[in-house]
Short mmCIF file of C-alpha atoms in Angstrom, two decimals:
data_model
loop_
_atom_site.label_atom_id
_atom_site.label_comp_id
_atom_site.label_asym_id
_atom_site.label_seq_id
_atom_site.Cartn_x
_atom_site.Cartn_y
_atom_site.Cartn_z
CA MET A 1299 142.66 154.54 51.24
CA ARG A 1300 145.16 151.72 51.62
CA ALA A 1301 148.88 152.47 51.46
CA ILE A 1302 152.25 150.99 52.40
CA ALA A 1303 154.43 153.22 54.55
CA TYR A 1304 157.05 153.30 57.28
CA HIS A 1305 157.46 155.37 60.44
CA ASN A 1306 161.21 155.09 60.97
CA PRO A 1307 163.97 154.40 58.45
CA GLY A 1308 166.03 151.24 58.72
CA SER A 1309 166.80 147.76 57.51
CA ILE A 1310 164.29 145.78 55.49
CA ASP A 1311 164.67 143.01 58.08
CA ARG A 1312 162.96 145.09 60.79
CA SER A 1313 159.44 143.96 61.65
CA ASP A 1314 158.15 147.48 60.94
CA ALA A 1315 160.24 148.12 57.81
CA LEU A 1316 157.09 148.58 55.71
CA LEU A 1317 153.53 148.54 57.00
CA ASP A 1318 150.02 148.37 55.56
CA VAL A 1319 148.22 151.54 56.67
CA ASP A 1320 144.91 153.33 56.09
CA LEU A 1321 145.12 157.04 55.24
CA THR A 1322 142.80 159.81 54.11
CA ARG A 1323 142.37 160.03 50.36
CA PRO A 1324 143.95 163.29 49.08
CA ALA A 1325 142.21 165.90 46.90
CA ALA A 1326 143.60 167.42 43.71
CA THR A 1327 144.40 171.15 43.65
CA GLY A 1328 146.40 173.38 41.29
CA ARG A 1329 148.02 171.38 38.48
CA ASP A 1330 147.81 168.09 40.36
CA LEU A 1331 146.22 164.93 39.08
CA LEU A 1332 144.64 162.49 41.53
CA VAL A 1333 145.59 159.09 40.13
CA ALA A 1334 144.01 155.78 41.07
CA VAL A 1335 147.17 153.66 41.16
CA GLN A 1336 146.93 150.30 39.41
CA ALA A 1337 150.56 149.14 39.38
CA VAL A 1338 153.88 150.24 40.87
CA SER A 1339 157.49 149.37 40.15
CA VAL A 1340 160.33 149.14 42.67
CA ASN A 1341 163.68 150.89 42.18
CA PRO A 1342 166.94 151.18 44.14
CA VAL A 1343 165.88 154.66 45.26
CA ASP A 1344 163.02 153.08 47.23
CA THR A 1345 165.44 150.97 49.26
CA LYS A 1346 167.85 153.87 49.80
CA VAL A 1347 165.14 156.22 51.08
CA ARG A 1348 163.57 153.54 53.28
CA ALA A 1349 166.96 152.75 54.82
CA GLY A 1350 167.96 156.30 55.68
CA ALA A 1351 165.29 159.00 55.30
CA PRO A 1352 162.68 159.78 57.98
CA PRO A 1353 159.19 161.03 57.12
CA PHE A 1354 159.19 164.68 56.02
CA ASP A 1355 157.23 167.74 57.15
CA GLY A 1356 156.63 166.29 60.60
CA ARG A 1357 154.55 163.46 59.18
CA ALA A 1358 154.13 160.22 61.10
CA GLU A 1359 154.66 158.07 58.01
CA ARG A 1360 156.36 158.13 54.63
CA ILE A 1361 155.02 156.54 51.45
CA LEU A 1362 157.59 155.34 48.94
CA GLY A 1363 157.15 154.56 45.26
CA TRP A 1364 158.44 156.41 42.19
CA ASP A 1365 157.05 154.43 39.29
CA ALA A 1366 153.36 154.01 38.64
CA ALA A 1367 150.62 153.48 36.12
CA GLY A 1368 146.97 154.23 36.76
CA ILE A 1369 143.81 156.11 35.86
CA VAL A 1370 143.21 159.82 36.44
CA GLU A 1371 140.46 159.99 39.05
CA ALA A 1372 140.21 163.78 39.33
CA VAL A 1373 142.11 166.90 38.27
CA GLY A 1374 142.97 170.19 39.93
CA PRO A 1375 141.58 173.45 38.51
CA GLY A 1376 144.89 174.32 36.81
CA VAL A 1377 145.19 171.07 34.86
CA THR A 1378 145.12 171.46 31.07
CA TRP A 1379 146.73 168.33 29.62
CA PHE A 1380 144.73 165.51 31.22
CA LYS A 1381 141.17 164.62 32.14
CA ALA A 1382 139.48 162.09 34.39
CA GLY A 1383 139.66 158.61 32.88
CA ASP A 1384 143.04 159.06 31.15
CA ARG A 1385 145.53 156.20 31.48
CA VAL A 1386 148.83 157.63 32.71
CA PHE A 1387 152.33 156.63 33.80
CA TYR A 1388 154.91 158.65 35.73
CA ALA A 1389 157.74 158.58 38.28
CA GLY A 1390 156.63 161.46 40.51
CA ASN A 1391 158.52 163.72 42.89
CA ILE A 1392 160.76 162.38 45.66
CA ALA A 1393 159.72 165.26 47.95
CA ARG A 1394 156.06 164.15 47.90
CA ASP A 1395 154.15 161.01 48.86
CA GLY A 1396 154.96 158.18 46.48
CA SER A 1397 152.88 155.70 44.51
CA ASN A 1398 152.60 152.91 47.08
CA ALA A 1399 149.04 154.04 47.78
CA GLN A 1400 145.65 153.54 46.19
CA TYR A 1401 145.50 157.25 45.26
CA GLN A 1402 148.38 159.64 44.59
CA LEU A 1403 148.72 163.33 43.77
CA VAL A 1404 151.18 164.13 40.98
CA ASP A 1405 151.95 167.30 39.01
CA GLU A 1406 150.63 166.92 35.46
CA ARG A 1407 153.86 168.34 34.02
CA ILE A 1408 155.80 165.18 34.92
CA VAL A 1409 153.14 162.72 33.73
CA GLY A 1410 152.68 161.02 30.36
CA HIS A 1411 149.80 159.19 28.71
CA ALA A 1412 150.47 155.48 29.16
CA PRO A 1413 151.28 153.45 26.04
CA SER A 1414 148.05 152.04 24.61
CA THR A 1415 149.73 148.73 23.82
CA LEU A 1416 150.86 148.02 27.39
CA SER A 1417 149.04 146.80 30.48
CA ALA A 1418 149.28 148.84 33.68
CA ALA A 1419 151.98 146.50 35.03
CA GLN A 1420 154.01 146.72 31.83
CA ALA A 1421 153.74 150.52 31.76
CA ALA A 1422 154.65 150.92 35.45
CA ALA A 1423 158.07 149.37 34.78
CA LEU A 1424 159.17 152.24 32.54
CA PRO A 1425 158.85 155.85 33.83
CA LEU A 1426 161.74 156.34 36.28
CA THR A 1427 164.21 154.37 34.22
CA ALA A 1428 163.06 155.93 30.94
CA ILE A 1429 163.38 159.46 32.32
CA THR A 1430 166.81 158.67 33.78
CA ALA A 1431 168.06 157.10 30.56
CA TRP A 1432 166.64 159.83 28.31
CA GLU A 1433 167.99 162.70 30.41
CA THR A 1434 171.41 161.02 30.63
CA LEU A 1435 171.66 160.43 26.89
CA PHE A 1436 170.25 163.70 25.58
CA ASP A 1437 170.55 166.29 28.39
CA ARG A 1438 173.76 165.21 30.16
CA LEU A 1439 175.89 163.35 27.58
CA ARG A 1440 174.26 165.15 24.65
CA VAL A 1441 174.93 162.21 22.39
CA GLN A 1442 173.10 164.02 19.59
CA ASP A 1443 176.11 166.35 19.25
CA LYS A 1444 178.30 163.53 17.93
CA ALA A 1445 175.94 160.77 16.87
CA GLY A 1446 175.49 161.00 13.11
CA THR A 1447 178.67 162.96 12.48
CA GLU A 1448 181.11 160.13 13.19
CA PRO A 1449 180.92 156.42 14.05
CA ALA A 1450 180.55 157.06 17.77
CA ALA A 1451 180.08 154.33 20.36
CA ILE A 1452 178.54 154.34 23.81
CA LEU A 1453 179.39 151.95 26.64
CA ILE A 1454 176.51 151.27 29.04
CA ILE A 1455 177.77 149.69 32.25
CA GLY A 1456 175.12 147.56 33.97
CA GLY A 1457 173.10 147.04 30.82
CA ALA A 1458 170.74 144.44 32.31
CA GLY A 1459 169.49 146.62 35.16
CA GLY A 1460 166.38 148.76 35.00
CA VAL A 1461 168.03 151.92 33.67
CA GLY A 1462 170.47 150.10 31.41
CA SER A 1463 167.68 148.04 29.88
CA VAL A 1464 165.83 151.18 28.78
CA ALA A 1465 168.96 153.15 27.84
CA ILE A 1466 169.96 150.45 25.33
CA GLN A 1467 166.55 150.63 23.68
CA ILE A 1468 166.34 154.43 23.57
CA ALA A 1469 169.86 154.70 22.16
CA ARG A 1470 169.03 152.10 19.51
CA ALA A 1471 165.73 153.79 18.59
CA ARG A 1472 166.86 157.44 18.61
CA THR A 1473 170.56 157.43 17.64
CA ASP A 1474 173.02 155.75 15.30
CA LEU A 1475 175.46 155.02 18.12
CA THR A 1476 177.20 151.66 18.33
CA ILE A 1477 175.94 150.29 21.66
CA ILE A 1478 178.26 148.28 23.87
CA ALA A 1479 176.54 146.97 27.01
CA THR A 1480 178.03 145.15 29.97
CA ALA A 1481 176.57 142.06 31.63
CA SER A 1482 178.31 139.33 33.61
CA ARG A 1483 175.99 136.30 33.43
CA PRO A 1484 174.77 134.32 30.39
CA GLU A 1485 171.13 135.19 31.05
CA THR A 1486 171.83 138.92 31.43
CA GLN A 1487 174.07 138.91 28.37
CA ASP A 1488 171.24 137.35 26.34
CA TRP A 1489 168.86 139.96 27.78
CA VAL A 1490 170.90 142.99 26.69
CA ARG A 1491 171.42 141.52 23.23
CA SER A 1492 167.67 141.08 22.90
CA LEU A 1493 167.20 144.76 23.78
CA GLY A 1494 169.42 145.93 20.94
CA ALA A 1495 173.03 146.03 22.18
CA HIS A 1496 175.44 145.62 19.26
CA HIS A 1497 178.17 144.20 21.51
CA VAL A 1498 178.26 142.76 25.03
CA ILE A 1499 181.26 142.66 27.35
CA ASP A 1500 181.71 141.37 30.91
CA HIS A 1501 182.11 144.10 33.56
CA SER A 1502 183.50 141.56 36.04
CA GLN A 1503 186.64 141.45 33.85
CA PRO A 1504 188.87 144.36 32.70
CA MET A 1505 186.80 146.22 30.12
CA ALA A 1506 189.38 148.19 28.16
CA ALA A 1507 190.95 145.07 26.66
CA GLN A 1508 187.54 143.65 25.76
CA ILE A 1509 186.58 146.82 23.91
CA ALA A 1510 189.92 146.90 22.10
CA ALA A 1511 189.26 143.32 20.99
CA LEU A 1512 186.03 144.43 19.31
CA GLY A 1513 188.06 146.45 16.80
CA LEU A 1514 186.07 149.64 17.48
CA ASP A 1515 187.23 153.17 18.15
CA ALA A 1516 187.28 154.13 21.82
CA PRO A 1517 183.74 154.94 23.06
CA ALA A 1518 182.95 158.64 22.92
CA PHE A 1519 180.37 158.14 25.66
CA VAL A 1520 180.28 156.02 28.82
CA PHE A 1521 177.14 155.68 30.95
CA SER A 1522 177.73 153.98 34.30
CA THR A 1523 174.62 152.80 36.14
CA THR A 1524 176.22 150.89 38.99
CA HIS A 1525 179.49 150.28 40.91
CA THR A 1526 181.13 153.30 39.31
CA ASP A 1527 183.91 153.41 41.89
CA ARG A 1528 184.96 149.85 41.00
CA HIS A 1529 185.16 150.62 37.29
CA LEU A 1530 186.53 154.17 37.33
CA ALA A 1531 190.13 153.38 36.41
CA ASP A 1532 188.99 151.11 33.60
CA ILE A 1533 186.60 153.80 32.30
CA ALA A 1534 189.37 156.40 32.27
CA ASP A 1535 191.51 153.97 30.29
CA LEU A 1536 188.93 153.02 27.67
CA ILE A 1537 187.03 156.28 27.01
CA ALA A 1538 187.95 158.39 24.00
CA PRO A 1539 189.83 161.69 24.42
CA GLN A 1540 187.31 164.51 24.92
CA GLY A 1541 184.69 161.90 25.71
CA ARG A 1542 181.71 162.34 27.99
CA PHE A 1543 181.06 160.26 31.09
CA ALA A 1544 177.80 160.05 33.07
CA LEU A 1545 176.85 158.19 36.22
CA ILE A 1546 173.75 157.73 38.35
CA ASP A 1547 174.86 155.72 41.38
CA ASP A 1548 176.19 156.93 44.74
CA PRO A 1549 179.84 156.01 45.25
CA ALA A 1550 181.20 156.98 48.66
CA SER A 1551 183.99 158.85 46.88
CA LEU A 1552 184.93 159.51 43.28
CA ASP A 1553 188.40 160.72 42.32
CA ILE A 1554 188.02 161.90 38.71
CA ILE A 1555 191.55 163.26 38.28
CA ALA A 1556 192.30 160.40 35.86
CA PHE A 1557 189.92 162.02 33.36
CA LYS A 1558 191.89 165.28 33.17
CA ARG A 1559 194.52 164.00 30.72
CA LYS A 1560 191.82 163.18 28.19
CA ALA A 1561 189.68 166.27 28.97
CA VAL A 1562 186.71 164.02 29.70
CA SER A 1563 183.59 165.79 30.96
CA VAL A 1564 181.74 164.24 33.91
CA HIS A 1565 177.96 164.43 34.32
CA TRP A 1566 175.74 163.32 37.17
CA GLU A 1567 172.11 162.46 36.46
CA LEU A 1568 169.25 162.52 38.96
CA MET A 1569 165.81 162.36 37.40
CA PHE A 1570 164.23 164.01 40.45
CA THR A 1571 166.19 167.26 40.01
CA ARG A 1572 163.64 168.96 37.76
CA SER A 1573 160.64 168.25 39.99
CA LEU A 1574 162.57 168.75 43.23
CA PHE A 1575 163.64 172.27 42.25
CA ASP A 1576 160.63 173.04 40.03
CA THR A 1577 163.00 174.03 37.24
CA ALA A 1578 161.78 176.14 34.35
CA ASP A 1579 161.93 173.08 32.10
CA VAL A 1580 160.20 170.63 34.46
CA ALA A 1581 157.58 169.86 31.80
CA GLU A 1582 160.33 168.25 29.70
CA GLN A 1583 159.74 165.11 31.76
CA GLY A 1584 156.11 164.86 30.74
CA GLN A 1585 157.06 165.49 27.13
CA LEU A 1586 159.76 162.83 27.10
CA LEU A 1587 157.33 160.33 28.64
CA GLU A 1588 154.96 161.09 25.77
CA ALA A 1589 157.83 160.39 23.35
CA VAL A 1590 158.64 157.12 25.13
CA SER A 1591 154.96 156.14 25.02
CA ALA A 1592 154.90 156.73 21.26
CA LEU A 1593 158.08 154.67 20.78
CA VAL A 1594 156.51 151.82 22.74
CA ASP A 1595 153.34 151.89 20.65
CA GLN A 1596 155.50 151.94 17.49
CA GLY A 1597 157.29 148.80 18.68
CA ALA A 1598 160.67 150.53 19.08
CA ILE A 1599 160.79 150.12 22.89
CA ARG A 1600 159.39 147.28 24.95
CA THR A 1601 158.62 147.05 28.63
CA THR A 1602 161.43 145.90 30.91
CA LEU A 1603 159.02 144.13 33.28
CA THR A 1604 160.44 140.75 34.27
CA GLN A 1605 158.49 139.91 37.44
CA THR A 1606 155.00 140.72 38.68
CA MET A 1607 153.70 140.40 42.25
CA SER A 1608 150.11 140.80 43.36
CA PRO A 1609 148.55 142.44 45.29
CA ILE A 1610 150.23 145.71 46.26
CA ASN A 1611 150.81 145.22 49.98
CA ALA A 1612 153.57 145.40 52.58
CA ALA A 1613 154.52 141.72 52.40
CA ASN A 1614 155.07 141.78 48.64
CA LEU A 1615 156.81 145.15 48.76
CA ILE A 1616 159.22 143.86 51.42
CA ALA A 1617 160.03 140.89 49.17
CA ALA A 1618 160.65 143.24 46.25
CA HIS A 1619 162.94 145.47 48.34
CA ARG A 1620 164.96 142.42 49.33
CA GLN A 1621 165.41 141.47 45.68
CA ILE A 1622 166.50 144.99 44.74
CA GLU A 1623 169.02 145.04 47.58
CA SER A 1624 170.49 141.75 46.32
CA ALA A 1625 171.71 143.66 43.20
CA THR A 1626 170.96 140.62 41.02
CA THR A 1627 167.70 141.69 39.39
CA ARG A 1628 167.20 141.72 35.64
CA GLY A 1629 164.77 144.31 34.32
CA LYS A 1630 162.01 145.51 36.64
CA ILE A 1631 159.81 144.14 39.46
CA VAL A 1632 156.20 145.38 39.44
CA LEU A 1633 153.42 145.07 42.01
CA GLU A 1634 149.90 145.12 40.60
CA GLY A 1635 146.36 145.47 42.01
CA TRP A 1636 144.90 146.00 45.44
CA ASP A 1637 143.01 143.60 47.68
CA HIS A 1638 139.27 144.23 47.58
CA ASP A 1639 137.51 145.10 50.81
#
Protein backbone atom coordinates (compact mmCIF):
# COMPACT_ATOMS: atom_id res chain seq x y z
CA MET A 1 0.00 0.00 0.00
CA ARG A 2 1.05 3.61 -0.51
CA ALA A 3 1.82 5.78 2.52
CA ILE A 4 3.60 8.98 3.50
CA ALA A 5 6.18 8.60 6.25
CA TYR A 6 9.49 9.87 7.59
CA HIS A 7 12.61 8.14 8.90
CA ASN A 8 14.06 10.89 11.07
CA PRO A 9 12.33 13.81 12.77
CA GLY A 10 13.17 17.35 11.75
CA SER A 11 12.27 20.50 9.88
CA ILE A 12 9.72 20.44 7.08
CA ASP A 13 12.37 22.07 4.89
CA ARG A 14 14.52 18.92 4.88
CA SER A 15 14.50 17.00 1.60
CA ASP A 16 13.41 13.86 3.45
CA ALA A 17 10.91 15.53 5.79
CA LEU A 18 8.07 13.40 4.38
CA LEU A 19 8.42 10.64 1.81
CA ASP A 20 6.16 8.54 -0.39
CA VAL A 21 6.72 4.90 0.59
CA ASP A 22 5.28 1.45 -0.17
CA LEU A 23 4.44 -0.72 2.83
CA THR A 24 2.71 -4.03 3.52
CA ARG A 25 -1.03 -3.73 3.99
CA PRO A 26 -1.93 -4.56 7.64
CA ALA A 27 -4.53 -7.12 8.75
CA ALA A 28 -7.31 -6.53 11.28
CA THR A 29 -7.24 -8.47 14.57
CA GLY A 30 -9.06 -8.08 17.90
CA ARG A 31 -11.34 -5.03 17.92
CA ASP A 32 -9.50 -3.33 15.07
CA LEU A 33 -11.07 -2.07 11.88
CA LEU A 34 -9.05 -2.03 8.67
CA VAL A 35 -10.10 1.21 7.00
CA ALA A 36 -9.53 2.14 3.38
CA VAL A 37 -8.60 5.79 3.88
CA GLN A 38 -10.29 8.25 1.51
CA ALA A 39 -9.38 11.61 3.05
CA VAL A 40 -7.13 12.94 5.81
CA SER A 41 -6.90 16.23 7.65
CA VAL A 42 -3.75 17.90 8.96
CA ASN A 43 -3.42 19.20 12.52
CA PRO A 44 -0.70 20.94 14.57
CA VAL A 45 0.04 17.61 16.27
CA ASP A 46 1.27 16.25 12.92
CA THR A 47 3.87 18.99 12.64
CA LYS A 48 4.95 18.64 16.27
CA VAL A 49 5.45 14.88 16.03
CA ARG A 50 7.24 15.14 12.68
CA ALA A 51 9.61 17.77 14.08
CA GLY A 52 10.61 15.92 17.23
CA ALA A 53 9.53 12.27 17.52
CA PRO A 54 11.45 9.36 15.97
CA PRO A 55 9.72 6.20 14.73
CA PHE A 56 8.58 3.96 17.59
CA ASP A 57 9.12 0.28 18.39
CA GLY A 58 12.34 0.14 16.39
CA ARG A 59 10.50 0.86 13.16
CA ALA A 60 12.31 2.37 10.19
CA GLU A 61 9.50 4.81 9.43
CA ARG A 62 6.65 6.65 11.11
CA ILE A 63 3.27 7.40 9.56
CA LEU A 64 1.51 10.53 10.76
CA GLY A 65 -2.15 11.48 10.46
CA TRP A 66 -4.83 11.75 13.15
CA ASP A 67 -7.95 12.67 11.22
CA ALA A 68 -9.50 10.46 8.59
CA ALA A 69 -12.61 9.37 6.79
CA GLY A 70 -12.92 6.15 4.85
CA ILE A 71 -14.63 2.81 4.30
CA VAL A 72 -14.29 -0.24 6.55
CA GLU A 73 -12.45 -2.82 4.46
CA ALA A 74 -12.32 -5.62 7.05
CA VAL A 75 -12.93 -6.16 10.76
CA GLY A 76 -11.18 -8.10 13.50
CA PRO A 77 -12.96 -11.01 15.21
CA GLY A 78 -13.79 -8.90 18.29
CA VAL A 79 -15.54 -6.11 16.40
CA THR A 80 -19.23 -5.67 17.23
CA TRP A 81 -20.17 -2.12 16.20
CA PHE A 82 -19.07 -1.96 12.56
CA LYS A 83 -19.05 -4.08 9.41
CA ALA A 84 -17.25 -4.02 6.09
CA GLY A 85 -18.60 -1.24 3.88
CA ASP A 86 -19.43 1.20 6.70
CA ARG A 87 -18.43 4.83 6.18
CA VAL A 88 -16.44 5.97 9.21
CA PHE A 89 -14.49 8.92 10.60
CA TYR A 90 -12.01 9.00 13.48
CA ALA A 91 -8.84 10.56 14.90
CA GLY A 92 -7.01 7.39 15.94
CA ASN A 93 -4.28 6.74 18.48
CA ILE A 94 -1.01 8.69 18.54
CA ALA A 95 0.89 5.54 19.62
CA ARG A 96 -0.05 3.70 16.40
CA ASP A 97 0.46 4.28 12.69
CA GLY A 98 -1.59 7.23 11.50
CA SER A 99 -3.96 7.82 8.62
CA ASN A 100 -1.49 8.99 5.97
CA ALA A 101 -1.73 5.56 4.35
CA GLN A 102 -4.12 3.80 2.01
CA TYR A 103 -5.12 1.38 4.79
CA GLN A 104 -5.10 1.94 8.55
CA LEU A 105 -5.88 -0.14 11.62
CA VAL A 106 -7.97 1.62 14.26
CA ASP A 107 -9.75 0.42 17.41
CA GLU A 108 -13.51 0.44 16.82
CA ARG A 109 -14.12 2.06 20.21
CA ILE A 110 -12.70 5.40 19.01
CA VAL A 111 -14.48 5.40 15.64
CA GLY A 112 -17.82 6.89 14.60
CA HIS A 113 -20.10 6.40 11.61
CA ALA A 114 -19.42 9.30 9.25
CA PRO A 115 -22.20 11.86 8.77
CA SER A 116 -24.36 10.79 5.83
CA THR A 117 -24.64 14.38 4.62
CA LEU A 118 -20.89 14.96 4.28
CA SER A 119 -18.33 13.87 1.70
CA ALA A 120 -15.21 12.03 2.86
CA ALA A 121 -13.19 15.26 2.71
CA GLN A 122 -15.78 17.19 4.70
CA ALA A 123 -15.99 14.45 7.33
CA ALA A 124 -12.20 14.10 7.66
CA ALA A 125 -11.96 17.71 8.86
CA LEU A 126 -13.90 16.99 12.05
CA PRO A 127 -12.80 14.08 14.30
CA LEU A 128 -9.72 15.31 16.18
CA THR A 129 -11.06 18.81 16.67
CA ALA A 130 -14.55 17.59 17.58
CA ILE A 131 -13.20 15.16 20.18
CA THR A 132 -10.91 17.84 21.62
CA ALA A 133 -13.68 20.42 21.79
CA TRP A 134 -16.28 18.02 23.21
CA GLU A 135 -13.96 16.63 25.90
CA THR A 136 -12.85 20.15 26.86
CA LEU A 137 -16.40 21.46 27.17
CA PHE A 138 -18.08 18.52 28.87
CA ASP A 139 -15.34 16.43 30.54
CA ARG A 140 -12.80 19.08 31.58
CA LEU A 141 -14.73 22.37 32.00
CA ARG A 142 -18.01 20.57 32.72
CA VAL A 143 -19.97 23.48 31.34
CA GLN A 144 -23.18 21.51 31.91
CA ASP A 145 -22.79 22.14 35.66
CA LYS A 146 -23.46 25.86 35.22
CA ALA A 147 -25.03 26.26 31.79
CA GLY A 148 -28.78 26.53 32.25
CA THR A 149 -28.63 27.60 35.89
CA GLU A 150 -27.28 31.10 35.29
CA PRO A 151 -26.43 33.30 32.29
CA ALA A 152 -22.93 31.86 31.95
CA ALA A 153 -20.49 32.86 29.22
CA ILE A 154 -17.53 31.07 27.68
CA LEU A 155 -14.54 32.74 26.04
CA ILE A 156 -12.92 30.67 23.27
CA ILE A 157 -9.46 32.00 22.43
CA GLY A 158 -8.42 31.21 18.86
CA GLY A 159 -11.97 30.74 17.63
CA ALA A 160 -11.07 30.53 13.94
CA GLY A 161 -8.67 27.60 14.28
CA GLY A 162 -9.64 23.98 13.83
CA VAL A 163 -10.58 23.29 17.46
CA GLY A 164 -12.12 26.69 18.08
CA SER A 165 -14.26 26.40 14.95
CA VAL A 166 -15.85 23.19 16.23
CA ALA A 167 -16.02 24.28 19.89
CA ILE A 168 -18.14 27.30 18.94
CA GLN A 169 -20.60 25.08 17.09
CA ILE A 170 -20.83 22.39 19.78
CA ALA A 171 -21.32 24.99 22.50
CA ARG A 172 -24.03 26.68 20.45
CA ALA A 173 -25.79 23.38 19.67
CA ARG A 174 -25.56 21.71 23.10
CA THR A 175 -25.57 24.54 25.68
CA ASP A 176 -27.18 27.89 26.42
CA LEU A 177 -23.82 29.56 27.04
CA THR A 178 -23.12 33.02 25.68
CA ILE A 179 -20.19 32.39 23.32
CA ILE A 180 -17.42 34.95 23.02
CA ALA A 181 -14.80 33.99 20.43
CA THR A 182 -11.52 35.69 19.61
CA ALA A 183 -10.22 36.41 16.12
CA SER A 184 -7.81 39.10 14.94
CA ARG A 185 -8.51 39.53 11.20
CA PRO A 186 -11.72 40.60 9.42
CA GLU A 187 -12.01 37.30 7.56
CA THR A 188 -11.54 35.20 10.71
CA GLN A 189 -13.94 37.41 12.65
CA ASP A 190 -16.58 36.85 9.96
CA TRP A 191 -15.83 33.11 10.09
CA VAL A 192 -16.44 32.74 13.84
CA ARG A 193 -19.63 34.78 13.63
CA SER A 194 -20.88 32.48 10.90
CA LEU A 195 -20.22 29.48 13.17
CA GLY A 196 -22.43 30.84 15.93
CA ALA A 197 -20.33 33.09 18.18
CA HIS A 198 -22.54 35.66 19.92
CA HIS A 199 -19.65 38.11 20.32
CA VAL A 200 -16.19 38.45 18.77
CA ILE A 201 -13.19 40.19 20.30
CA ASP A 202 -9.61 40.67 19.09
CA HIS A 203 -7.00 38.60 20.96
CA SER A 204 -4.20 40.81 19.61
CA GLN A 205 -5.53 43.54 21.94
CA PRO A 206 -6.14 43.39 25.73
CA MET A 207 -9.20 41.18 26.14
CA ALA A 208 -10.48 42.07 29.60
CA ALA A 209 -11.48 45.59 28.55
CA GLN A 210 -13.17 44.30 25.40
CA ILE A 211 -15.27 41.84 27.40
CA ALA A 212 -16.19 44.52 29.93
CA ALA A 213 -17.35 46.69 27.04
CA LEU A 214 -19.81 43.98 25.99
CA GLY A 215 -21.77 44.56 29.21
CA LEU A 216 -21.67 40.85 30.15
CA ASP A 217 -20.81 39.16 33.41
CA ALA A 218 -17.26 37.83 33.58
CA PRO A 219 -16.97 34.52 31.66
CA ALA A 220 -17.38 31.48 33.89
CA PHE A 221 -15.35 29.45 31.40
CA VAL A 222 -12.28 30.19 29.28
CA PHE A 223 -11.00 27.76 26.64
CA SER A 224 -7.57 28.66 25.25
CA THR A 225 -6.56 26.88 22.06
CA THR A 226 -3.35 28.75 21.25
CA HIS A 227 -0.67 31.10 22.65
CA THR A 228 -1.86 30.55 26.21
CA ASP A 229 1.33 31.94 27.71
CA ARG A 230 0.80 35.26 25.92
CA HIS A 231 -2.76 35.62 27.19
CA LEU A 232 -2.44 34.19 30.70
CA ALA A 233 -2.41 37.47 32.64
CA ASP A 234 -5.38 38.74 30.65
CA ILE A 235 -7.29 35.49 31.26
CA ALA A 236 -6.67 35.71 35.01
CA ASP A 237 -8.00 39.26 34.93
CA LEU A 238 -11.16 38.59 32.93
CA ILE A 239 -12.34 35.17 34.19
CA ALA A 240 -15.07 34.99 36.83
CA PRO A 241 -14.25 34.02 40.43
CA GLN A 242 -14.46 30.22 40.78
CA GLY A 243 -14.30 29.97 37.00
CA ARG A 244 -12.85 27.10 35.02
CA PHE A 245 -9.97 27.43 32.57
CA ALA A 246 -8.87 24.86 29.97
CA LEU A 247 -6.02 24.82 27.49
CA ILE A 248 -4.73 22.50 24.77
CA ASP A 249 -1.48 24.05 23.56
CA ASP A 250 2.08 23.51 24.80
CA PRO A 251 3.51 26.63 26.44
CA ALA A 252 7.13 26.26 27.52
CA SER A 253 6.08 27.34 31.01
CA LEU A 254 2.81 28.27 32.67
CA ASP A 255 2.73 30.11 35.99
CA ILE A 256 -0.88 29.76 37.17
CA ILE A 257 -0.44 31.44 40.57
CA ALA A 258 -2.54 34.38 39.32
CA PHE A 259 -5.58 32.09 39.34
CA LYS A 260 -5.34 31.33 43.07
CA ARG A 261 -7.02 34.55 44.23
CA LYS A 262 -10.13 33.68 42.24
CA ALA A 263 -9.98 29.92 43.00
CA VAL A 264 -9.97 29.18 39.27
CA SER A 265 -9.57 25.52 38.34
CA VAL A 266 -7.15 24.67 35.52
CA HIS A 267 -7.70 21.77 33.11
CA TRP A 268 -5.48 20.38 30.39
CA GLU A 269 -7.07 18.52 27.48
CA LEU A 270 -5.36 15.95 25.26
CA MET A 271 -7.73 13.92 23.12
CA PHE A 272 -5.21 11.08 22.83
CA THR A 273 -5.21 10.37 26.58
CA ARG A 274 -8.06 7.85 26.52
CA SER A 275 -6.64 5.76 23.67
CA LEU A 276 -3.03 6.15 24.81
CA PHE A 277 -3.78 4.73 28.25
CA ASP A 278 -6.70 2.51 27.19
CA THR A 279 -8.82 4.08 29.91
CA ALA A 280 -11.96 2.36 31.12
CA ASP A 281 -14.05 4.98 29.31
CA VAL A 282 -12.15 4.93 26.00
CA ALA A 283 -15.37 4.12 24.12
CA GLU A 284 -16.68 7.57 25.06
CA GLN A 285 -14.77 8.86 22.04
CA GLY A 286 -16.67 6.66 19.63
CA GLN A 287 -19.93 7.62 21.28
CA LEU A 288 -19.23 11.34 21.09
CA LEU A 289 -18.30 11.00 17.41
CA GLU A 290 -21.69 9.37 16.87
CA ALA A 291 -23.30 12.36 18.61
CA VAL A 292 -21.30 14.79 16.46
CA SER A 293 -22.31 12.85 13.33
CA ALA A 294 -25.98 13.17 14.31
CA LEU A 295 -25.61 16.91 14.96
CA VAL A 296 -24.05 17.33 11.51
CA ASP A 297 -26.87 15.44 9.82
CA GLN A 298 -29.38 17.56 11.76
CA GLY A 299 -27.72 20.72 10.44
CA ALA A 300 -26.53 21.88 13.87
CA ILE A 301 -22.80 21.49 13.05
CA ARG A 302 -21.10 22.01 9.72
CA THR A 303 -17.72 20.88 8.47
CA THR A 304 -14.79 23.20 9.11
CA LEU A 305 -13.07 22.21 5.86
CA THR A 306 -11.69 25.31 4.14
CA GLN A 307 -9.08 23.86 1.75
CA THR A 308 -8.78 20.58 -0.14
CA MET A 309 -5.65 19.18 -1.78
CA SER A 310 -5.48 16.13 -4.03
CA PRO A 311 -4.03 13.53 -4.14
CA ILE A 312 -2.75 12.33 -0.77
CA ASN A 313 1.02 12.33 -1.33
CA ALA A 314 4.22 13.66 0.21
CA ALA A 315 4.35 16.86 -1.85
CA ASN A 316 0.85 17.95 -0.86
CA LEU A 317 1.34 16.89 2.75
CA ILE A 318 4.54 18.95 2.97
CA ALA A 319 2.63 21.97 1.66
CA ALA A 320 -0.09 21.40 4.25
CA HIS A 321 2.47 21.11 7.08
CA ARG A 322 3.99 24.42 6.00
CA GLN A 323 0.60 26.10 6.16
CA ILE A 324 -0.11 24.68 9.62
CA GLU A 325 3.27 25.88 10.87
CA SER A 326 2.48 29.39 9.61
CA ALA A 327 -0.27 29.59 12.30
CA THR A 328 -2.51 31.54 9.91
CA THR A 329 -4.93 28.82 8.81
CA ARG A 330 -8.69 29.19 9.09
CA GLY A 331 -10.62 25.97 9.60
CA LYS A 332 -9.09 22.74 8.32
CA ILE A 333 -6.89 21.55 5.42
CA VAL A 334 -7.83 18.15 3.97
CA LEU A 335 -6.04 15.87 1.51
CA GLU A 336 -8.29 13.61 -0.54
CA GLY A 337 -7.82 10.59 -2.83
CA TRP A 338 -4.88 8.50 -3.94
CA ASP A 339 -3.13 8.34 -7.29
CA HIS A 340 -4.19 5.27 -9.27
CA ASP A 341 -1.52 2.80 -10.29
